[in-house]
Coordinates of C-alpha atoms (C1' of nucleotides) in Angstrom, one line a residue:
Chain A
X175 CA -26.0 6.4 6.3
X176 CA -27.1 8.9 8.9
X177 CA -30.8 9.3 8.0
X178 CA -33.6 6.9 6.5
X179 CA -36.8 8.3 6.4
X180 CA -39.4 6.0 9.1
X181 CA -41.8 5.5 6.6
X182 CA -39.3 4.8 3.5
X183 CA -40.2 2.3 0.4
X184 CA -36.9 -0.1 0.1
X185 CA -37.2 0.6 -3.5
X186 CA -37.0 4.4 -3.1
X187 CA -33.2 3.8 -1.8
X188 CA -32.5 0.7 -4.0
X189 CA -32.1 2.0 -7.4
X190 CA -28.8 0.6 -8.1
X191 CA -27.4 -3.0 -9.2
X192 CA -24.0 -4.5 -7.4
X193 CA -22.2 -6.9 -9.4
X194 CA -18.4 -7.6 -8.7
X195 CA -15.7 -7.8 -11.4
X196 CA -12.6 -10.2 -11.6
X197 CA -8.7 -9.8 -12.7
X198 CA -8.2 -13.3 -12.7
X199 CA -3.8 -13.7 -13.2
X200 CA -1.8 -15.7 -13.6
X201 CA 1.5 -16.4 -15.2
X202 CA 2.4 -18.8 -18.0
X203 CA 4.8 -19.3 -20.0
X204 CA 7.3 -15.8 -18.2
X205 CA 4.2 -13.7 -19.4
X206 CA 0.9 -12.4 -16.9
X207 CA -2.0 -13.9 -18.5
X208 CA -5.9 -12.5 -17.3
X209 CA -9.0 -15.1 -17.4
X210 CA -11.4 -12.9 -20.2
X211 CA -14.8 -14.2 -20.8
X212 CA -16.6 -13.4 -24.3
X213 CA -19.9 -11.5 -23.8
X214 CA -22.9 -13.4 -25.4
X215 CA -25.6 -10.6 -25.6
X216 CA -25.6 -6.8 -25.5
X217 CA -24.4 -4.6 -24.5
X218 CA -20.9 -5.4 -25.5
X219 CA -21.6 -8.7 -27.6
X220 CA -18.7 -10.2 -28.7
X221 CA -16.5 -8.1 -26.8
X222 CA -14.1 -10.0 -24.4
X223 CA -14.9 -8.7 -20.3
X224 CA -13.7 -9.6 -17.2
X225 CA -15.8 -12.5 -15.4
X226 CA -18.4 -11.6 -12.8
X227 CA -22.1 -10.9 -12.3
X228 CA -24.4 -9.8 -9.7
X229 CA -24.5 -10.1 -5.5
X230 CA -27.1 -12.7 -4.7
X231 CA -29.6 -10.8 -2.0
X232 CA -28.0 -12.8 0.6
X233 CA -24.1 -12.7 -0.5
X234 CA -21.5 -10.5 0.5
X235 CA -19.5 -9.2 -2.4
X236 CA -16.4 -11.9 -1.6
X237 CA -19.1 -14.4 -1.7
X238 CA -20.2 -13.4 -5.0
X239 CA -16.8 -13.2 -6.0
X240 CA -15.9 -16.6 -4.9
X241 CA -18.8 -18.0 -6.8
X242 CA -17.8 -16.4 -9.7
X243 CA -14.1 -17.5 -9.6
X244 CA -15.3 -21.3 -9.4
X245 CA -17.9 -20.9 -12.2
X246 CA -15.3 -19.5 -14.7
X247 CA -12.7 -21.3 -13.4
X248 CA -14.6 -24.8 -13.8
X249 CA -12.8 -25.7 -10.3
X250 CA -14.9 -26.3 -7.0
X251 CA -15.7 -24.0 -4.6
X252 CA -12.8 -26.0 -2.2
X253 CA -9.9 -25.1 -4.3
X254 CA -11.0 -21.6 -5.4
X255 CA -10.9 -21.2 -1.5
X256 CA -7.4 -21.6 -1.2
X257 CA -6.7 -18.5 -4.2
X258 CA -5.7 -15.6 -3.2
X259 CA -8.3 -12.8 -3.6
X260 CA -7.9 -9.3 -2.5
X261 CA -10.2 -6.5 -3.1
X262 CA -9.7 -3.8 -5.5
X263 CA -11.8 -1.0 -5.3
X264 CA -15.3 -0.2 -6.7
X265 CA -16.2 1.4 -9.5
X266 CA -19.3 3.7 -9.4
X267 CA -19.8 5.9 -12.6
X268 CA -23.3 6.5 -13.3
X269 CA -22.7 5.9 -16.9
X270 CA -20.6 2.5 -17.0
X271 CA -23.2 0.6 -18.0
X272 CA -25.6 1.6 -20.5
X273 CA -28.4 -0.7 -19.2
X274 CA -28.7 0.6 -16.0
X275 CA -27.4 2.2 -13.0
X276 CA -24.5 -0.7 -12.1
X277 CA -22.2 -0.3 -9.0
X278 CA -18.9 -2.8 -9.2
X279 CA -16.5 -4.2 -6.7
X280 CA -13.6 -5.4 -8.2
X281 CA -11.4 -7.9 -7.1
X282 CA -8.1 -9.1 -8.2
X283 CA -7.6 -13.1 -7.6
X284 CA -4.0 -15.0 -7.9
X285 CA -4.0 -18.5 -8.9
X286 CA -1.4 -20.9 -10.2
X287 CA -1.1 -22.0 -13.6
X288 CA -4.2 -23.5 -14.5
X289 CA -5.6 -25.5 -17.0
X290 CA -7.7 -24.0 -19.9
X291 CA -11.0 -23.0 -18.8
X292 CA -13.8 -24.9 -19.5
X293 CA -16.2 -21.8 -20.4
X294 CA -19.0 -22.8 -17.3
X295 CA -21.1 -20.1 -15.8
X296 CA -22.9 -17.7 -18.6
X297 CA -20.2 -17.1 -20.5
X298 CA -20.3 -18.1 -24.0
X299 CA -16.2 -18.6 -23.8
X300 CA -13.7 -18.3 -21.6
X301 CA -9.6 -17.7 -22.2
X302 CA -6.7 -17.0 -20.9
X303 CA -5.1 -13.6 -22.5
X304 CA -1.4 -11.6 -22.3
X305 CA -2.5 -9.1 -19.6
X306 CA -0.8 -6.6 -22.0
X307 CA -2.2 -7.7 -25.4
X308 CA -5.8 -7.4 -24.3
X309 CA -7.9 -5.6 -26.9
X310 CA -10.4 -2.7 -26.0
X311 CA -12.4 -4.7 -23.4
X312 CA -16.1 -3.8 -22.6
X313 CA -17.3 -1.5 -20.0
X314 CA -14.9 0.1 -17.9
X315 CA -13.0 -3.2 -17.6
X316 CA -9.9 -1.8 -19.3
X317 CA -9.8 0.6 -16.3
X318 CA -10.2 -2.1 -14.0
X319 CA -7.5 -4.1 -15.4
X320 CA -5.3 -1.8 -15.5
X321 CA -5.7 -1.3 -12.1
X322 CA -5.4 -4.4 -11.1
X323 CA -2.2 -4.8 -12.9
X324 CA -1.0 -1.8 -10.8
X325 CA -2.2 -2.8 -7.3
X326 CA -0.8 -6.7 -7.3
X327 CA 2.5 -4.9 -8.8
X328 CA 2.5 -2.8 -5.8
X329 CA 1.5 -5.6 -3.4
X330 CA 4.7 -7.5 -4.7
X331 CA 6.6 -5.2 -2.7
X332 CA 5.2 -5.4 0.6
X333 CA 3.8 -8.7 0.8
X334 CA 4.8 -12.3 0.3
X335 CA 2.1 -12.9 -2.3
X336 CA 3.9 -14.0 -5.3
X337 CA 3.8 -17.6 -3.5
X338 CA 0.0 -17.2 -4.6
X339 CA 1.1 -17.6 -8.1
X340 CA 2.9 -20.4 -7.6
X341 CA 2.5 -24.2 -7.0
X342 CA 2.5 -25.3 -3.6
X343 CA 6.4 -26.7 -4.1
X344 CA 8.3 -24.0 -6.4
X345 CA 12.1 -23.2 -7.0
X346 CA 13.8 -19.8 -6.3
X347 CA 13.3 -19.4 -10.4
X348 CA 9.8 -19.6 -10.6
X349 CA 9.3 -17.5 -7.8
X350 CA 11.8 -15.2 -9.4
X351 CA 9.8 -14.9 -12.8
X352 CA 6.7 -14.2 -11.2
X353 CA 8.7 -11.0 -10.0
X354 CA 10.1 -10.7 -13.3
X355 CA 7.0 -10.7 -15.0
X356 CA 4.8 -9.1 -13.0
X357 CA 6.9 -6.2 -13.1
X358 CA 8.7 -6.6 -16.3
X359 CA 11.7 -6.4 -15.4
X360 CA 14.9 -8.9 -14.9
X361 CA 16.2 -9.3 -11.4
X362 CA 19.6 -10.3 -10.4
X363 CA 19.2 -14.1 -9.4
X364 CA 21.7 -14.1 -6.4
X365 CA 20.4 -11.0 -5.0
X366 CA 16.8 -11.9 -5.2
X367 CA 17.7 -15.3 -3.5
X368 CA 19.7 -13.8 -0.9
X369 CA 16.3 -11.3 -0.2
X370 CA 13.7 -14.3 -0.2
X371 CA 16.1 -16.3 1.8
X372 CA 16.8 -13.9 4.8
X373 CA 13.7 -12.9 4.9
X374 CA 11.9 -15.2 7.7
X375 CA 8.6 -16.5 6.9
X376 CA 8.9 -15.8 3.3
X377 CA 9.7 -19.5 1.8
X378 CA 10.2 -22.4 3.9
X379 CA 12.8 -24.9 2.5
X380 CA 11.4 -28.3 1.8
X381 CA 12.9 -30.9 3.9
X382 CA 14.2 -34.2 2.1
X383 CA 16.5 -32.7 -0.4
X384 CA 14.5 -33.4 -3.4
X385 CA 14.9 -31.5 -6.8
X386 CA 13.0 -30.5 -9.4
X387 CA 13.3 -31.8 -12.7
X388 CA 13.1 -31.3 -16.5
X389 CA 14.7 -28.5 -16.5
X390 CA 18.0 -28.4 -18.2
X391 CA 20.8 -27.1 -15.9
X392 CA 21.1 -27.6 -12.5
X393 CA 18.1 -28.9 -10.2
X394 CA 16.8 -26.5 -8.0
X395 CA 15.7 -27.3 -4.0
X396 CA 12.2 -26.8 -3.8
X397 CA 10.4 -24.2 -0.9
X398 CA 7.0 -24.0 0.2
X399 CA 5.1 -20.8 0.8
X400 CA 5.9 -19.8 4.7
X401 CA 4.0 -18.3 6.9
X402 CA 4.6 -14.8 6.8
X403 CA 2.1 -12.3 4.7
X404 CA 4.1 -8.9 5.0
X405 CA 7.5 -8.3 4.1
X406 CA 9.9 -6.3 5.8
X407 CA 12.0 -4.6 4.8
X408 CA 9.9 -4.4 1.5
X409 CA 11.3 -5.9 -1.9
X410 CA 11.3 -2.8 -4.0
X411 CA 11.3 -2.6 -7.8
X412 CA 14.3 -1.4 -9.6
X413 CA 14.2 1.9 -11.1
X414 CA 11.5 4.7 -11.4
X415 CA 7.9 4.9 -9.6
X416 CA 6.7 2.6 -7.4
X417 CA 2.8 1.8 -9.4
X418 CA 2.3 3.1 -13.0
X419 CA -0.2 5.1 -11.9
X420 CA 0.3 7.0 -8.6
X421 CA -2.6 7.5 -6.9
Chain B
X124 CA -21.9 -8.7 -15.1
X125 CA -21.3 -11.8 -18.0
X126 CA -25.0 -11.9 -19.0
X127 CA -28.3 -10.1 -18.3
X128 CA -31.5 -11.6 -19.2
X129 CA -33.0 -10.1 -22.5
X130 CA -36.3 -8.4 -21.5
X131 CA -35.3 -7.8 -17.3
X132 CA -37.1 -5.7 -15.0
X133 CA -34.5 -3.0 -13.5
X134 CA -35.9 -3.8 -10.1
X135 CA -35.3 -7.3 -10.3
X136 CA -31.2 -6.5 -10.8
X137 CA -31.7 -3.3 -7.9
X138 CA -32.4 -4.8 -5.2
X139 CA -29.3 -2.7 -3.6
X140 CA -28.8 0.3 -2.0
X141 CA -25.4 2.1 -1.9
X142 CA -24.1 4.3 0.5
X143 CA -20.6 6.1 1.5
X144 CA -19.6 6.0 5.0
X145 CA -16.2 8.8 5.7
X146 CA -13.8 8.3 8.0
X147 CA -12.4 12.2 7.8
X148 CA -9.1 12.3 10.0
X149 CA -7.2 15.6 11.4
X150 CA -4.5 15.8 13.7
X151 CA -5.0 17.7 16.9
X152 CA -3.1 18.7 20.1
X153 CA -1.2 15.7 19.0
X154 CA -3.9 13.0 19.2
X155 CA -5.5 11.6 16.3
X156 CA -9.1 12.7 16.0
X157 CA -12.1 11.8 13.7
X158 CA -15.1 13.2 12.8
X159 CA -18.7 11.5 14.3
X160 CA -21.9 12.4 14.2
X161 CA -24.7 11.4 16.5
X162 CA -27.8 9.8 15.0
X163 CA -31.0 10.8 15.6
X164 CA -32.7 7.9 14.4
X165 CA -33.4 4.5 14.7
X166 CA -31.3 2.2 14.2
X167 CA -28.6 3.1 16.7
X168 CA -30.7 6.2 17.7
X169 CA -28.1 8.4 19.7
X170 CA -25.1 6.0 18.8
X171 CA -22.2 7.9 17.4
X172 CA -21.2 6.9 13.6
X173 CA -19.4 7.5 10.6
X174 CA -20.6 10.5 8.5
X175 CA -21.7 9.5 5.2
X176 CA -25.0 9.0 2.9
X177 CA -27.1 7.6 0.6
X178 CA -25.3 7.6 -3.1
X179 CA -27.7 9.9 -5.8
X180 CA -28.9 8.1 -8.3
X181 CA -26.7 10.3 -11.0
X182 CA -23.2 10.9 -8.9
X183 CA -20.4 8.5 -8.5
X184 CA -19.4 7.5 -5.2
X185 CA -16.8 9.6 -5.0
X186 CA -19.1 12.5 -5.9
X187 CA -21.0 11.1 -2.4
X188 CA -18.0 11.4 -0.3
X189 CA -16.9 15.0 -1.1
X190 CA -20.6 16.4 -0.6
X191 CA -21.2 14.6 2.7
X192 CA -18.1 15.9 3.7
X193 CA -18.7 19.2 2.8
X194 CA -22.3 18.9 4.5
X195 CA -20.6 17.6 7.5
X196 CA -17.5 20.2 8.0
X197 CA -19.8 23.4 6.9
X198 CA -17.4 24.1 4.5
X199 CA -17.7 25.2 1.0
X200 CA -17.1 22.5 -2.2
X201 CA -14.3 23.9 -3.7
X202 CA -12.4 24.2 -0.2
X203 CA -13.6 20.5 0.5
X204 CA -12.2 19.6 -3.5
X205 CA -8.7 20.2 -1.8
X206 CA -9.2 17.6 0.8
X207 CA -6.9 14.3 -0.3
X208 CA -9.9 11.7 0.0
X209 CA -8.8 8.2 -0.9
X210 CA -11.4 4.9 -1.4
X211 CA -10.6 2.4 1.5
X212 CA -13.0 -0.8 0.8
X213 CA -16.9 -1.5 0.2
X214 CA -18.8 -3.3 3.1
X215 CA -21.3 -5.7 1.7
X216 CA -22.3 -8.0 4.8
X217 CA -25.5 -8.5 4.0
X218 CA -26.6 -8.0 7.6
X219 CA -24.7 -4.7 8.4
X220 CA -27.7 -2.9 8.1
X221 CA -31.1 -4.1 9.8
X222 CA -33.4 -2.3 7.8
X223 CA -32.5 -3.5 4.1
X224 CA -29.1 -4.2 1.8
X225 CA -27.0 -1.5 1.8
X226 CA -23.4 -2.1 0.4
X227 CA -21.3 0.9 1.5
X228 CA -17.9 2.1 0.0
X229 CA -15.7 3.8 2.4
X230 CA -13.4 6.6 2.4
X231 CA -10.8 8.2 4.3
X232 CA -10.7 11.9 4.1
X233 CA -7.4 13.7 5.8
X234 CA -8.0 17.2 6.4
X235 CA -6.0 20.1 8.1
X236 CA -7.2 21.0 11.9
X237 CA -10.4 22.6 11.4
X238 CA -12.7 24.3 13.6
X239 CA -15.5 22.6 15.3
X240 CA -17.9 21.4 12.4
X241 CA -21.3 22.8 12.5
X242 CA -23.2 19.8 12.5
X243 CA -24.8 20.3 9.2
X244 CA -26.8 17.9 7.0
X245 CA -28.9 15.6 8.2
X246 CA -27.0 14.3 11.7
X247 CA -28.5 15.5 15.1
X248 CA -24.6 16.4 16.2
X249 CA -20.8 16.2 14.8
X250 CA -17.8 16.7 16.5
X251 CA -14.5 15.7 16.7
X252 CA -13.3 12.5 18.9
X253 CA -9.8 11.2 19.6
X254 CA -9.8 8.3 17.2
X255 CA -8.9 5.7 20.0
X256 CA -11.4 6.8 22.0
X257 CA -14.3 6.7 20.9
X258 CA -17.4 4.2 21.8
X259 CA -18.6 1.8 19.8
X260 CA -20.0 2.9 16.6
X261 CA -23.1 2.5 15.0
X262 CA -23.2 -0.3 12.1
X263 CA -20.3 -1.9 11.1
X264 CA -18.2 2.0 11.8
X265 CA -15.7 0.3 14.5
X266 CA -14.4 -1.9 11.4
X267 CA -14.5 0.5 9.3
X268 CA -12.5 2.8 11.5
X269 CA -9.9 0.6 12.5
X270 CA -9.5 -0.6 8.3
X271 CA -9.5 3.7 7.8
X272 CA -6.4 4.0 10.4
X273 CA -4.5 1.0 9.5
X274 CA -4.5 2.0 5.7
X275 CA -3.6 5.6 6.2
X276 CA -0.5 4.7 9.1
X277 CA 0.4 2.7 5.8
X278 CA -0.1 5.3 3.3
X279 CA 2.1 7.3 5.2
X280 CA 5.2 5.0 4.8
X281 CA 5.0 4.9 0.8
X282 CA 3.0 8.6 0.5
X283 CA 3.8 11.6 0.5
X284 CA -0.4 12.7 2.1
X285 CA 1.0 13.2 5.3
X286 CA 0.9 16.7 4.1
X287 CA -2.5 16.9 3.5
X288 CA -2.7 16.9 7.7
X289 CA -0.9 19.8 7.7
X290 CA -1.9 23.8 6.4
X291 CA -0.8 25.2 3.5
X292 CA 2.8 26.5 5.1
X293 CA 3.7 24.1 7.5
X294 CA 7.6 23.1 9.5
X295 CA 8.9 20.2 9.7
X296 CA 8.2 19.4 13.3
X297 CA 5.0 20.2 13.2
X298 CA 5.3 17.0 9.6
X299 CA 6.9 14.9 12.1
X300 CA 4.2 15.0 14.2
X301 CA 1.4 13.8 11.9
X302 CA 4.1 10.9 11.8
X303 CA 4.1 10.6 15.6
X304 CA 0.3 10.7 15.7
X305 CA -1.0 8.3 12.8
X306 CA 2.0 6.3 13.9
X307 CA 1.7 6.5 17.8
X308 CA 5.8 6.2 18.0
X309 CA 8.2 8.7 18.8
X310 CA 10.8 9.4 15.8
X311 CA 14.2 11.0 15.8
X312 CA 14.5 14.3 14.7
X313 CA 17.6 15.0 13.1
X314 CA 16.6 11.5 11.0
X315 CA 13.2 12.4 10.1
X316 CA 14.4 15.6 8.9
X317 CA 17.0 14.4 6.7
X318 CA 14.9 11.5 5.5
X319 CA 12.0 14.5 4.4
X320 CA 14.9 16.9 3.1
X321 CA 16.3 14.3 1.2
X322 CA 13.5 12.9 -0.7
X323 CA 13.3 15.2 -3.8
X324 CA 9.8 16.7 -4.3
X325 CA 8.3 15.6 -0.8
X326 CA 8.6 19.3 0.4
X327 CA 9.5 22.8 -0.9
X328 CA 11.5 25.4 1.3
X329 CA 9.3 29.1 1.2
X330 CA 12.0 30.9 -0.5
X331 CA 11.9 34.5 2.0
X332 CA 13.4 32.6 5.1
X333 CA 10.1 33.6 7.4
X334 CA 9.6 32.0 10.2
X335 CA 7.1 30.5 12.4
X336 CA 6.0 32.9 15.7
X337 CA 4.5 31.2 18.6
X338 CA 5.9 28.3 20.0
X339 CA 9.2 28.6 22.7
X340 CA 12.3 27.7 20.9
X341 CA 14.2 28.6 18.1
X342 CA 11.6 29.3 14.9
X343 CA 11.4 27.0 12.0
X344 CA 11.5 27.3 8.6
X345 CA 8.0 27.0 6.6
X346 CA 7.7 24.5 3.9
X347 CA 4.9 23.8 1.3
X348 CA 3.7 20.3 0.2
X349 CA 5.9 19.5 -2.8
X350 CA 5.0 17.6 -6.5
X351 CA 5.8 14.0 -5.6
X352 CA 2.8 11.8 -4.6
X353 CA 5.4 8.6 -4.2
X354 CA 8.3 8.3 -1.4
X355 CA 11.3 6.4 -2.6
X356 CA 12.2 4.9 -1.1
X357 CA 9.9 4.4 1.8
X358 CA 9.6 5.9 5.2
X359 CA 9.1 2.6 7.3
X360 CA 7.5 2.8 10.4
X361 CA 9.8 1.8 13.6
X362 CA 9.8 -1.8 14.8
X363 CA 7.4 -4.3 14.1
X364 CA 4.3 -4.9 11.6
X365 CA 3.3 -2.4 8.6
X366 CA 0.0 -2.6 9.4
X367 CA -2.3 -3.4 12.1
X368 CA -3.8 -6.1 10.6
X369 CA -1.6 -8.2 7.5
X370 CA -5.0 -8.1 5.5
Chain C
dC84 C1' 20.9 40.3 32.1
dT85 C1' 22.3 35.8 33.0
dT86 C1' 20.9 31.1 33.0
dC87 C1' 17.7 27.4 31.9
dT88 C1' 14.6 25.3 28.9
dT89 C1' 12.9 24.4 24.5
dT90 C1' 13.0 23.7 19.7
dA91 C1' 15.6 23.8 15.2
dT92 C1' 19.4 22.6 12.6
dA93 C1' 24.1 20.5 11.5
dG94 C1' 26.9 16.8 11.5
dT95 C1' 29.2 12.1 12.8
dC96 C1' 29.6 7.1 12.8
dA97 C1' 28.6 2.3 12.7
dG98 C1' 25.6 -1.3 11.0
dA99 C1' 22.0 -3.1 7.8
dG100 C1' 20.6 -3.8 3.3
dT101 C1' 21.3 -3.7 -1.6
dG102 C1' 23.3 -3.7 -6.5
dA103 C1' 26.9 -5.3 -9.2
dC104 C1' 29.9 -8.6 -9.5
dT105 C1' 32.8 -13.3 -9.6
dA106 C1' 33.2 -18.2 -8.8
dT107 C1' 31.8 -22.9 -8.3
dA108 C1' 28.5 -27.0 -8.8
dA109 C1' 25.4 -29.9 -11.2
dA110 C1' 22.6 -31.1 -14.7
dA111 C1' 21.5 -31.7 -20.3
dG112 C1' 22.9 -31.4 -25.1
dA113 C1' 26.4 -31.3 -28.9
Chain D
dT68 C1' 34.6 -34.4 -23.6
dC69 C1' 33.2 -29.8 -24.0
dT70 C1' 29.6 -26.4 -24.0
dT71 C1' 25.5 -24.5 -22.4
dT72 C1' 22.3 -23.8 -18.9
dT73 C1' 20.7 -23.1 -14.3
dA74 C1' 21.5 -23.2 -9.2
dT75 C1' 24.1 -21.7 -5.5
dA76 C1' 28.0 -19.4 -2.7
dG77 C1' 30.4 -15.5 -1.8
dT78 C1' 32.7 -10.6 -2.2
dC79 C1' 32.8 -5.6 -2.2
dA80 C1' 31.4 -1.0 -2.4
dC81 C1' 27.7 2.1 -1.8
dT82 C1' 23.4 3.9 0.2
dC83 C1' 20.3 4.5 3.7
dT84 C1' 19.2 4.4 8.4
dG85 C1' 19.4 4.5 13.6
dA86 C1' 21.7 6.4 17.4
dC87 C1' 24.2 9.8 18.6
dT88 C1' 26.7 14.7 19.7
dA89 C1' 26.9 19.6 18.9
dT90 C1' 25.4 24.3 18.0
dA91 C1' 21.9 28.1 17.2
dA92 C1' 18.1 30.8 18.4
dA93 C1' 14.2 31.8 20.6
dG94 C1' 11.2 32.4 25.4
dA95 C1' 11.0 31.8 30.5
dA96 C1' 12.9 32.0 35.2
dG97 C1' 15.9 33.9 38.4

DNA sequence: CTTCTTTATAGTCAGAGTGACTATAAAAGA
DNA sequence: TCTTTTATAGTCACTCTGACTATAAAGAAG
């Protein structure tokens, strides 16, 4: 950035493409599930990707990203405001797309269990898959997945963004199995409640003493996502390393 | 990146260029310093900024960052390859730069206390400046700065890279006060030793018990950076927030 | 050559936080 | 009614940490 030529040609320093990439989770059913989009032309055809597409001339990347989340998502651009979307990292190898020099932001966005996608934008369909069961994905997007998996794992632990996954109301359980699933692992449930509860700002108790049912044992009280955004001190996975991949 | 048009004109997709911007930190007498470089060009002519570059059309970003940096510091590639250089964000406001798009990905670079770089490359003048201190940047660098020193006072809490401030043999007061300096908080001794003596893996005693010549009290044993990457668990920061800003 | 100052290192002790439990309450199903 | 399931309350020991005190080994001051 220190030096432009005075007489440059925009073009001369524009050789490259920007598109941004999403890891779309969520969590359904006690398992992490990823929004995948089938690709309808080369490269890649028929290969299942993340969503995405390229920055408009006048869009910042989180722009582009948010217009992507709403056109795969089929929701409007209101509600897709109120998901969770955090930036990854970019990915910049010369080589990850055969077409042409292609330089990706990725993001990884949170949303609540959502109804099937209605396929919109380009894509010729649209679904939601295990995280883990994914096949061989196209481009570098098993990288970036992988990654993503990795980063909102880690974020778990510092931050109060499980409530992302989540309805607005939730019980202690479903805020538990986001935990649980994210990470893989099982958490004790009176030790996780005792965490979440003396930790101010995390949850916020809902007031009339309503309870949640269908279940079958005992109804739960129901908390809303509180105002706090970091977590101290953190909520640390059991056991072994803190990311799968350390950095 | 769901679809490109069948018979497309690369321009029409490139309308981008891509840059690195490097925030390369050292500890010094104590303060916190970062490496700026004057500009001897429109725009910002004679501000101070961020070094960093234009992206070649066949390296990775990453491939950017470690040869501005080694343009910058005067220093040689493969001594510059042992620099810990971590991807902080990409900036894509479309208006950051005046003359056309440029999306840039940032870095942080944390380097040992070096001598005074010989303003290499392209930039009019580089030197070191206390990272609270300086003016405001050219572009978008004050954000960029602040995002750089927030994310690597966090790194340090769950990292073992405060090491990578320090030389090759370094004591453990000498650790404590890259603490002290990213941190700007004063930390127990006797604790912070037993917290860094305890965690296996952070450091490695050099087995001859040499000592360190020099300062005024009684010498210190020398240490090496060990093979963990991870702290576990954590080394929280005193009193408040993790970060500066809760991004 | 003491004495002071400075830095390094060893150790103590109480409180916070956590992991592993046990116990009780309130629902649905057999 | 009894069993199963889930929610909630509480206990206890252990670990880690923050706030200390104490000792050792160097240079500086007198």
């Amino acid at each position: 950035m220190s030096t432009v030529p005075e007489g440059y040609d925009p073009h001369a320093f524009a050789p490259f493409a920007v598109t941004v990439d999403l890891a779309v989770f969520t969590v359904r059913e006690g398992r992490l599930h990823v929004l995948l989009v089938e690709r309808g032309e080369d490269p890649y055809k028929g290969h299942w990707a993340l969503p995405g597409g390229f920055v408009l001339p006048r869009e910042s990347a989180e722009e582009a990203a948010r217009r992507e989340l709403a056109e795969e998502t089929g929701l409007t651009r209101n509600t897709v405001c109120a998901f969770h979307l955090e930036q990854l990292r970019t990915y910049s190898d010369p080589d990850r797309d055969p077409r042409m020099r292609v330089v990706s932001v990725a993001y990884a966005a949170l949303v609540p269990d959502l109804p099937e996608p209605r396929g919109g934008g380009d894509a010729a369909r649209a679904r939601w898959w295990d995280a883990d069961g994914t096949g061989p994905l196209a481009f570098d997007h098993d990288r970036i997945l992988a990654d993503a998996h990795d980063r909102i794992g880690a974020r778990l632990e510092y931050s109060c963004l499980a409530t992302a996954f989540c309805p607005a109301e939730f019980t202690l359980g479903e805020l538990q199995q986001v935990y649980e699933t994210v990470w893989g692992v099982e958490l004790d449930r009176p030790n996780f409640r005792r965490k979440v509860l003396t930790t101010p700002g995390f949850v916020q108790a809902v007031d009339g003493p309503p309870r949640r049912t269908g279940g079958r044992g005992k109804p739960a009280a129901l908390y809303r996502a509180g105002a706090a955004t970091a977590l101290h001190p953190p909520l640390l996975r059991p056991e072994g390393r803190p990311e799968g991949r350390t950095s």
